[in-house]
mmCIF file of C-alpha atoms in Angstrom:
data_model
loop_
_atom_site.group_PDB
_atom_site.id
_atom_site.type_symbol
_atom_site.label_atom_id
_atom_site.label_comp_id
_atom_site.label_asym_id
_atom_site.label_seq_id
_atom_site.Cartn_x
_atom_site.Cartn_y
_atom_site.Cartn_z
ATOM 1 C CA UNK E 712 88.594 85.658 93.121
ATOM 2 C CA UNK E 713 90.961 87.820 91.087
ATOM 3 C CA UNK E 714 94.088 89.181 92.768
ATOM 4 C CA UNK E 715 95.372 92.606 91.772
ATOM 5 C CA UNK E 716 98.302 94.637 93.060
ATOM 6 C CA UNK E 717 98.771 98.319 93.738
ATOM 7 C CA UNK E 718 101.400 100.508 92.163
ATOM 8 C CA UNK E 719 103.770 102.138 94.695
ATOM 9 C CA UNK E 720 102.578 105.628 93.755
ATOM 10 C CA UNK E 721 102.210 106.875 97.343
ATOM 11 C CA UNK E 722 105.498 105.499 98.651
ATOM 12 C CA UNK E 723 108.188 108.162 99.180
ATOM 13 C CA UNK E 724 111.137 107.757 96.852
ATOM 14 C CA UNK E 725 109.405 105.652 94.190
ATOM 15 C CA UNK E 726 110.871 106.557 90.803
ATOM 16 C CA UNK E 727 109.314 106.363 87.372
ATOM 17 C CA UNK E 728 111.562 103.430 86.541
ATOM 18 C CA UNK E 729 110.216 101.626 89.632
ATOM 19 C CA UNK E 730 106.643 102.042 88.359
ATOM 20 C CA UNK E 731 107.581 100.697 84.924
ATOM 21 C CA UNK E 732 109.411 97.671 86.320
ATOM 22 C CA UNK E 733 106.619 97.085 88.842
ATOM 23 C CA UNK E 734 103.931 97.184 86.155
ATOM 24 C CA UNK E 735 105.759 94.819 83.820
ATOM 25 C CA UNK E 736 106.513 92.366 86.589
ATOM 26 C CA UNK E 737 102.914 92.439 87.848
ATOM 27 C CA UNK E 738 101.655 91.576 84.376
ATOM 28 C CA UNK E 739 104.203 88.811 83.818
ATOM 29 C CA UNK E 740 103.473 87.151 87.180
ATOM 30 C CA UNK E 741 99.736 87.041 86.574
ATOM 31 C CA UNK E 742 98.129 89.767 88.672
ATOM 32 C CA UNK E 743 94.730 90.823 87.339
ATOM 33 C CA UNK E 744 94.923 94.576 87.892
ATOM 34 C CA UNK E 745 97.276 97.439 88.696
ATOM 35 C CA UNK E 746 95.638 99.802 91.191
ATOM 36 C CA UNK E 747 96.471 103.407 92.076
ATOM 37 C CA UNK E 748 95.540 105.383 95.185
ATOM 38 C CA UNK E 749 94.660 109.074 95.203
ATOM 39 C CA UNK E 750 95.720 111.904 97.488
ATOM 40 C CA UNK E 751 96.340 115.549 96.668
ATOM 41 C CA UNK E 752 97.997 117.126 99.704
ATOM 42 C CA UNK E 753 100.692 114.463 99.853
ATOM 43 C CA UNK E 754 103.960 113.532 98.141
ATOM 44 C CA UNK E 755 102.470 111.027 95.677
ATOM 45 C CA UNK E 756 101.987 110.605 91.940
ATOM 46 C CA UNK E 757 98.676 111.611 90.375
ATOM 47 C CA UNK E 758 96.882 108.289 89.678
ATOM 48 C CA UNK E 759 95.765 108.781 86.064
ATOM 49 C CA UNK E 760 99.265 109.922 85.138
ATOM 50 C CA UNK E 761 100.811 106.920 86.875
ATOM 51 C CA UNK E 762 98.375 104.522 85.205
ATOM 52 C CA UNK E 763 99.226 106.064 81.830
ATOM 53 C CA UNK E 764 102.870 105.196 82.464
ATOM 54 C CA UNK E 765 101.833 101.668 83.413
ATOM 55 C CA UNK E 766 99.656 101.398 80.303
ATOM 56 C CA UNK E 767 102.615 102.134 78.075
ATOM 57 C CA UNK E 768 104.710 99.477 79.822
ATOM 58 C CA UNK E 769 102.103 96.681 79.641
ATOM 59 C CA UNK E 770 99.656 95.049 77.250
ATOM 60 C CA UNK E 771 97.026 93.023 79.129
ATOM 61 C CA UNK E 772 96.724 93.871 82.815
ATOM 62 C CA UNK E 773 93.778 96.018 83.920
ATOM 63 C CA UNK E 774 94.435 99.569 85.145
ATOM 64 C CA UNK E 775 92.258 100.820 88.005
ATOM 65 C CA UNK E 776 91.896 103.936 90.108
ATOM 66 C CA UNK E 777 91.202 102.478 93.550
ATOM 67 C CA UNK E 778 89.970 105.055 94.141
ATOM 68 C CA UNK E 779 90.021 108.482 92.466
ATOM 69 C CA UNK E 780 88.708 111.321 94.640
ATOM 70 C CA UNK E 781 86.811 112.726 91.722
ATOM 71 C CA UNK E 782 84.849 115.469 93.462
ATOM 72 C CA UNK E 783 87.869 117.599 94.399
ATOM 73 C CA UNK E 784 88.437 118.067 90.667
ATOM 74 C CA UNK E 785 86.371 120.982 89.421
ATOM 75 C CA UNK E 786 85.725 119.820 85.836
ATOM 76 C CA UNK E 787 83.763 116.662 85.107
ATOM 77 C CA UNK E 788 84.249 117.150 81.368
ATOM 78 C CA UNK E 789 88.041 117.290 81.710
ATOM 79 C CA UNK E 790 88.076 114.197 83.916
ATOM 80 C CA UNK E 791 85.860 112.401 81.406
ATOM 81 C CA UNK E 792 88.220 113.326 78.589
ATOM 82 C CA UNK E 793 91.269 112.166 80.558
ATOM 83 C CA UNK E 794 89.713 108.831 81.464
ATOM 84 C CA UNK E 795 88.290 108.257 77.983
ATOM 85 C CA UNK E 796 91.734 108.948 76.529
ATOM 86 C CA UNK E 797 93.373 106.461 78.887
ATOM 87 C CA UNK E 798 90.700 103.881 78.074
ATOM 88 C CA UNK E 799 91.311 104.234 74.338
ATOM 89 C CA UNK E 800 95.103 104.445 74.534
ATOM 90 C CA UNK E 801 95.374 101.419 76.846
ATOM 91 C CA UNK E 802 93.239 99.188 74.654
ATOM 92 C CA UNK E 803 90.162 99.373 76.925
ATOM 93 C CA UNK E 804 91.871 98.322 80.159
ATOM 94 C CA UNK E 805 90.759 101.112 82.499
ATOM 95 C CA UNK E 806 88.502 100.588 85.524
ATOM 96 C CA UNK E 807 87.462 103.928 86.999
ATOM 97 C CA UNK E 808 86.992 103.738 90.753
ATOM 98 C CA UNK E 809 85.688 106.901 92.445
ATOM 99 C CA UNK E 810 84.676 108.074 95.899
ATOM 100 C CA UNK E 811 83.945 111.324 97.711
ATOM 101 C CA UNK E 812 86.990 111.105 99.988
ATOM 102 C CA UNK E 813 87.383 112.255 103.564
ATOM 103 C CA UNK E 814 90.187 114.845 103.606
ATOM 104 C CA UNK E 815 89.087 118.466 103.627
ATOM 105 C CA UNK E 816 92.594 119.709 102.787
ATOM 106 C CA UNK E 817 92.522 117.967 99.386
ATOM 107 C CA UNK E 818 89.438 120.014 98.535
ATOM 108 C CA UNK E 819 90.766 123.252 99.993
ATOM 109 C CA UNK E 820 93.961 122.960 97.967
ATOM 110 C CA UNK E 821 91.884 122.606 94.789
ATOM 111 C CA UNK E 822 89.498 125.427 95.627
ATOM 112 C CA UNK E 823 86.507 123.077 95.659
ATOM 113 C CA UNK E 824 83.874 122.649 98.373
ATOM 114 C CA UNK E 825 84.138 119.775 100.833
ATOM 115 C CA UNK E 826 80.756 119.814 102.562
ATOM 116 C CA UNK E 827 78.722 119.049 99.424
ATOM 117 C CA UNK E 828 81.215 116.605 97.919
ATOM 118 C CA UNK E 829 78.701 113.750 97.712
ATOM 119 C CA UNK E 830 76.201 115.770 95.721
ATOM 120 C CA UNK E 831 78.992 117.121 93.523
ATOM 121 C CA UNK E 832 80.213 113.587 92.860
ATOM 122 C CA UNK E 833 76.751 112.454 91.766
ATOM 123 C CA UNK E 834 76.520 115.368 89.340
ATOM 124 C CA UNK E 835 80.015 114.695 88.016
ATOM 125 C CA UNK E 836 79.254 111.042 87.369
ATOM 126 C CA UNK E 837 76.209 112.008 85.326
ATOM 127 C CA UNK E 838 78.298 114.452 83.299
ATOM 128 C CA UNK E 839 81.151 111.974 82.816
ATOM 129 C CA UNK E 840 78.694 109.466 81.425
ATOM 130 C CA UNK E 841 77.369 112.102 79.008
ATOM 131 C CA UNK E 842 80.874 112.703 77.669
ATOM 132 C CA UNK E 843 81.612 109.005 77.331
ATOM 133 C CA UNK E 844 78.345 108.358 75.504
ATOM 134 C CA UNK E 845 78.534 111.576 73.421
ATOM 135 C CA UNK E 846 75.140 112.795 74.663
ATOM 136 C CA UNK E 847 73.809 115.961 76.274
ATOM 137 C CA UNK E 848 75.669 119.243 76.420
ATOM 138 C CA UNK E 849 79.044 117.484 76.696
ATOM 139 C CA UNK E 850 78.477 115.307 73.641
ATOM 140 C CA UNK E 851 81.161 116.910 71.482
ATOM 141 C CA UNK E 852 84.038 116.625 73.982
ATOM 142 C CA UNK E 853 85.362 113.167 72.990
ATOM 143 C CA UNK E 854 87.040 110.834 72.529
ATOM 144 C CA UNK E 855 84.085 108.485 72.942
ATOM 145 C CA UNK E 856 85.392 105.297 74.590
ATOM 146 C CA UNK E 857 84.010 102.071 73.169
ATOM 147 C CA UNK E 858 83.253 100.530 75.576
ATOM 148 C CA UNK E 859 83.258 103.080 78.414
ATOM 149 C CA UNK E 860 85.385 102.080 81.415
ATOM 150 C CA UNK E 861 83.581 100.104 84.121
ATOM 151 C CA UNK E 862 82.740 102.483 86.962
ATOM 152 C CA UNK E 863 83.169 101.326 90.557
ATOM 153 C CA UNK E 864 82.228 103.360 93.601
ATOM 154 C CA UNK E 865 83.769 103.403 97.064
ATOM 155 C CA UNK E 866 82.399 104.443 100.416
ATOM 156 C CA UNK E 867 80.600 102.985 103.421
ATOM 157 C CA UNK E 868 77.691 105.384 103.915
ATOM 158 C CA UNK E 869 74.099 104.783 102.763
ATOM 159 C CA UNK E 870 74.607 107.579 100.210
ATOM 160 C CA UNK E 871 77.656 105.778 98.817
ATOM 161 C CA UNK E 872 75.679 102.550 98.514
ATOM 162 C CA UNK E 873 72.943 104.368 96.600
ATOM 163 C CA UNK E 874 75.655 105.846 94.384
ATOM 164 C CA UNK E 875 76.869 102.348 93.564
ATOM 165 C CA UNK E 876 73.378 101.324 92.496
ATOM 166 C CA UNK E 877 72.768 104.453 90.450
ATOM 167 C CA UNK E 878 76.083 104.881 88.681
ATOM 168 C CA UNK E 879 78.303 101.884 89.201
ATOM 169 C CA UNK E 880 79.213 98.477 87.921
ATOM 170 C CA UNK E 881 80.684 97.604 91.307
ATOM 171 C CA UNK E 882 81.589 98.613 94.851
ATOM 172 C CA UNK E 883 85.033 98.857 96.431
ATOM 173 C CA UNK E 884 85.840 98.685 100.139
ATOM 174 C CA UNK E 885 88.634 100.616 101.753
ATOM 175 C CA UNK E 886 90.893 99.088 104.364
ATOM 176 C CA UNK E 887 88.769 96.662 106.360
ATOM 177 C CA UNK E 888 88.673 93.127 107.664
ATOM 178 C CA UNK E 889 87.132 90.329 105.615
ATOM 179 C CA UNK E 890 84.259 90.201 108.104
ATOM 180 C CA UNK E 891 83.677 93.934 107.800
ATOM 181 C CA UNK E 892 83.855 93.649 104.036
ATOM 182 C CA UNK E 893 81.156 90.972 104.011
ATOM 183 C CA UNK E 894 78.739 93.183 105.974
ATOM 184 C CA UNK E 895 79.300 96.206 103.746
ATOM 185 C CA UNK E 896 79.195 94.184 100.523
ATOM 186 C CA UNK E 897 75.778 92.874 101.580
ATOM 187 C CA UNK E 898 74.624 96.478 101.960
ATOM 188 C CA UNK E 899 75.900 97.319 98.480
ATOM 189 C CA UNK E 900 74.075 94.331 97.017
ATOM 190 C CA UNK E 901 70.874 95.296 98.822
ATOM 191 C CA UNK E 902 71.042 98.862 97.517
ATOM 192 C CA UNK E 903 71.575 97.401 94.052
ATOM 193 C CA UNK E 904 68.484 95.224 94.360
ATOM 194 C CA UNK E 905 66.419 98.055 95.861
ATOM 195 C CA UNK E 906 67.261 100.169 92.804
ATOM 196 C CA UNK E 907 65.791 97.481 90.549
ATOM 197 C CA UNK E 908 69.069 96.420 88.978
ATOM 198 C CA UNK E 909 69.568 92.839 87.899
ATOM 199 C CA UNK E 910 72.488 90.657 88.862
ATOM 200 C CA UNK E 911 74.884 92.028 91.479
ATOM 201 C CA UNK E 912 77.657 94.616 91.718
ATOM 202 C CA UNK E 913 81.233 93.411 91.311
ATOM 203 C CA UNK E 914 82.970 93.769 94.675
ATOM 204 C CA UNK E 915 86.547 94.794 95.414
ATOM 205 C CA UNK E 916 88.652 95.073 98.564
ATOM 206 C CA UNK E 917 92.067 96.519 99.452
ATOM 207 C CA UNK E 918 94.750 95.291 101.855
ATOM 208 C CA UNK E 919 98.321 96.350 102.631
ATOM 209 C CA UNK E 920 101.173 93.880 102.280
ATOM 210 C CA UNK E 921 104.863 94.274 103.159
ATOM 211 C CA UNK E 922 106.914 91.091 102.851
ATOM 212 C CA UNK E 923 110.575 90.225 103.229
ATOM 213 C CA UNK E 924 113.306 91.570 105.439
ATOM 214 C CA UNK E 925 112.247 94.598 107.525
ATOM 215 C CA UNK E 926 108.751 94.365 106.049
ATOM 216 C CA UNK E 927 107.048 95.198 109.341
ATOM 217 C CA UNK E 928 109.166 98.251 110.139
ATOM 218 C CA UNK E 929 108.912 99.582 106.576
ATOM 219 C CA UNK E 930 105.140 99.207 106.635
ATOM 220 C CA UNK E 931 104.730 100.906 109.997
ATOM 221 C CA UNK E 932 106.868 103.862 108.972
ATOM 222 C CA UNK E 933 105.014 104.307 105.690
ATOM 223 C CA UNK E 934 101.450 103.777 106.911
ATOM 224 C CA UNK E 935 101.803 105.959 109.994
ATOM 225 C CA UNK E 936 102.907 108.755 107.732
ATOM 226 C CA UNK E 937 100.282 108.111 105.069
ATOM 227 C CA UNK E 938 97.430 107.917 107.584
ATOM 228 C CA UNK E 939 98.686 110.576 109.981
ATOM 229 C CA UNK E 940 95.554 112.627 109.298
ATOM 230 C CA UNK E 941 93.387 110.064 111.152
ATOM 231 C CA UNK E 942 95.426 110.318 114.360
ATOM 232 C CA UNK E 943 95.613 107.226 116.560
ATOM 233 C CA UNK E 944 93.809 105.142 113.943
ATOM 234 C CA UNK E 945 97.016 105.284 111.898
ATOM 235 C CA UNK E 946 98.572 102.887 114.398
ATOM 236 C CA UNK E 947 95.737 100.421 113.796
ATOM 237 C CA UNK E 948 96.244 100.685 110.035
ATOM 238 C CA UNK E 949 99.938 99.938 110.494
ATOM 239 C CA UNK E 950 99.230 97.044 112.848
ATOM 240 C CA UNK E 951 96.947 95.370 110.305
ATOM 241 C CA UNK E 952 99.477 95.082 107.497
ATOM 242 C CA UNK E 953 100.254 91.586 106.170
ATOM 243 C CA UNK E 954 103.933 90.788 106.714
ATOM 244 C CA UNK E 955 104.358 87.065 106.011
ATOM 245 C CA UNK E 956 103.237 84.532 103.457
ATOM 246 C CA UNK E 957 100.967 82.514 105.713
ATOM 247 C CA UNK E 958 99.068 85.644 106.729
ATOM 248 C CA UNK E 959 98.654 86.501 103.059
ATOM 249 C CA UNK E 960 97.272 83.062 102.245
ATOM 250 C CA UNK E 961 94.825 83.329 105.150
ATOM 251 C CA UNK E 962 93.765 86.793 104.003
ATOM 252 C CA UNK E 963 93.152 85.576 100.472
ATOM 253 C CA UNK E 964 91.036 82.684 101.739
ATOM 254 C CA UNK E 965 89.028 84.925 104.062
ATOM 255 C CA UNK E 966 88.113 87.423 101.358
ATOM 256 C CA UNK E 967 87.242 84.665 98.915
ATOM 257 C CA UNK E 968 84.932 83.150 101.528
ATOM 258 C CA UNK E 969 83.363 86.586 102.070
ATOM 259 C CA UNK E 970 82.369 86.754 98.413
ATOM 260 C CA UNK E 971 84.944 89.284 97.227
ATOM 261 C CA UNK E 972 85.367 89.319 93.445
ATOM 262 C CA UNK E 973 88.778 91.008 93.397
ATOM 263 C CA UNK E 974 91.315 91.649 96.157
ATOM 264 C CA UNK E 975 93.942 94.340 95.514
ATOM 265 C CA UNK E 976 97.160 94.114 97.518
ATOM 266 C CA UNK E 977 98.938 97.421 98.077
ATOM 267 C CA UNK E 978 102.659 97.607 98.825
ATOM 268 C CA UNK E 979 104.495 99.508 101.529
ATOM 269 C CA UNK E 980 107.865 99.588 99.762
ATOM 270 C CA UNK E 981 108.679 100.566 96.170
ATOM 271 C CA UNK E 982 111.199 97.814 95.372
ATOM 272 C CA UNK E 983 109.810 95.856 92.371
ATOM 273 C CA UNK E 984 111.115 92.630 93.956
ATOM 274 C CA UNK E 985 108.112 92.978 96.272
ATOM 275 C CA UNK E 986 105.901 91.941 93.336
ATOM 276 C CA UNK E 987 107.509 88.506 93.236
ATOM 277 C CA UNK E 988 107.330 88.110 97.009
ATOM 278 C CA UNK E 989 103.620 88.926 97.029
ATOM 279 C CA UNK E 990 102.901 86.762 93.978
ATOM 280 C CA UNK E 991 104.454 83.698 95.608
ATOM 281 C CA UNK E 992 101.694 83.425 98.209
ATOM 282 C CA UNK E 993 98.913 85.487 96.664
ATOM 283 C CA UNK E 994 98.782 83.716 93.301
ATOM 284 C CA UNK E 995 99.804 80.170 94.181
#
């Protein structure tokens, strides 16, 4: 199982220099991927912009949107051009993770419709593929990435699982337990088989980690704010954060046993020293 790490793009106070140092340290310590979360109505960095900064600071590590809420953007062609540009400029290191999202205010702030976001996402993914492959009415947009970025799809609904099988190279779980991941990953694999696709989708999972002194209190403060929109469930998100090395080792083992192909560990503080703390138990 590969182990990736998230950039601190949603953590209040994170500076551009923090992202650069974080990215370089993640690559040098051996993490597989740098991930970036997406929100719009929140004090965070836009994920493709942040990954572009990380691309310029690194040479080998993969760069992934985990995930991008693509459907609140109103132009599939523009998104295709942005992602194709990042793929080319990074030396083909982008992994594009997408999902429909669950926050109506992100859509309202962009002037896009929330209720039909799933259908809009399916249409967008078709159009993005046309741009990447230089076919159809978007064939002249460019640049044509060679190869196109792998496309991974998030979500837990039956529609999301069908979206994985139709459009994706893989499926990504949100915050969940290893046991919950295993159940949902089986559904993604079944949808893949039902669609007549060979092999299996690559599977990804996310978890929050906050190590070192005051790790628990920092995580609770951050996650309760970040997940305030889900009410009391924010407390459960904060309670589930990994705050010591033995917990992290157990988490890694549990996801590996559940058949996860790549586990991405997201921070709760922006200090780049957190990369080394996480690497000690996640990569050993």
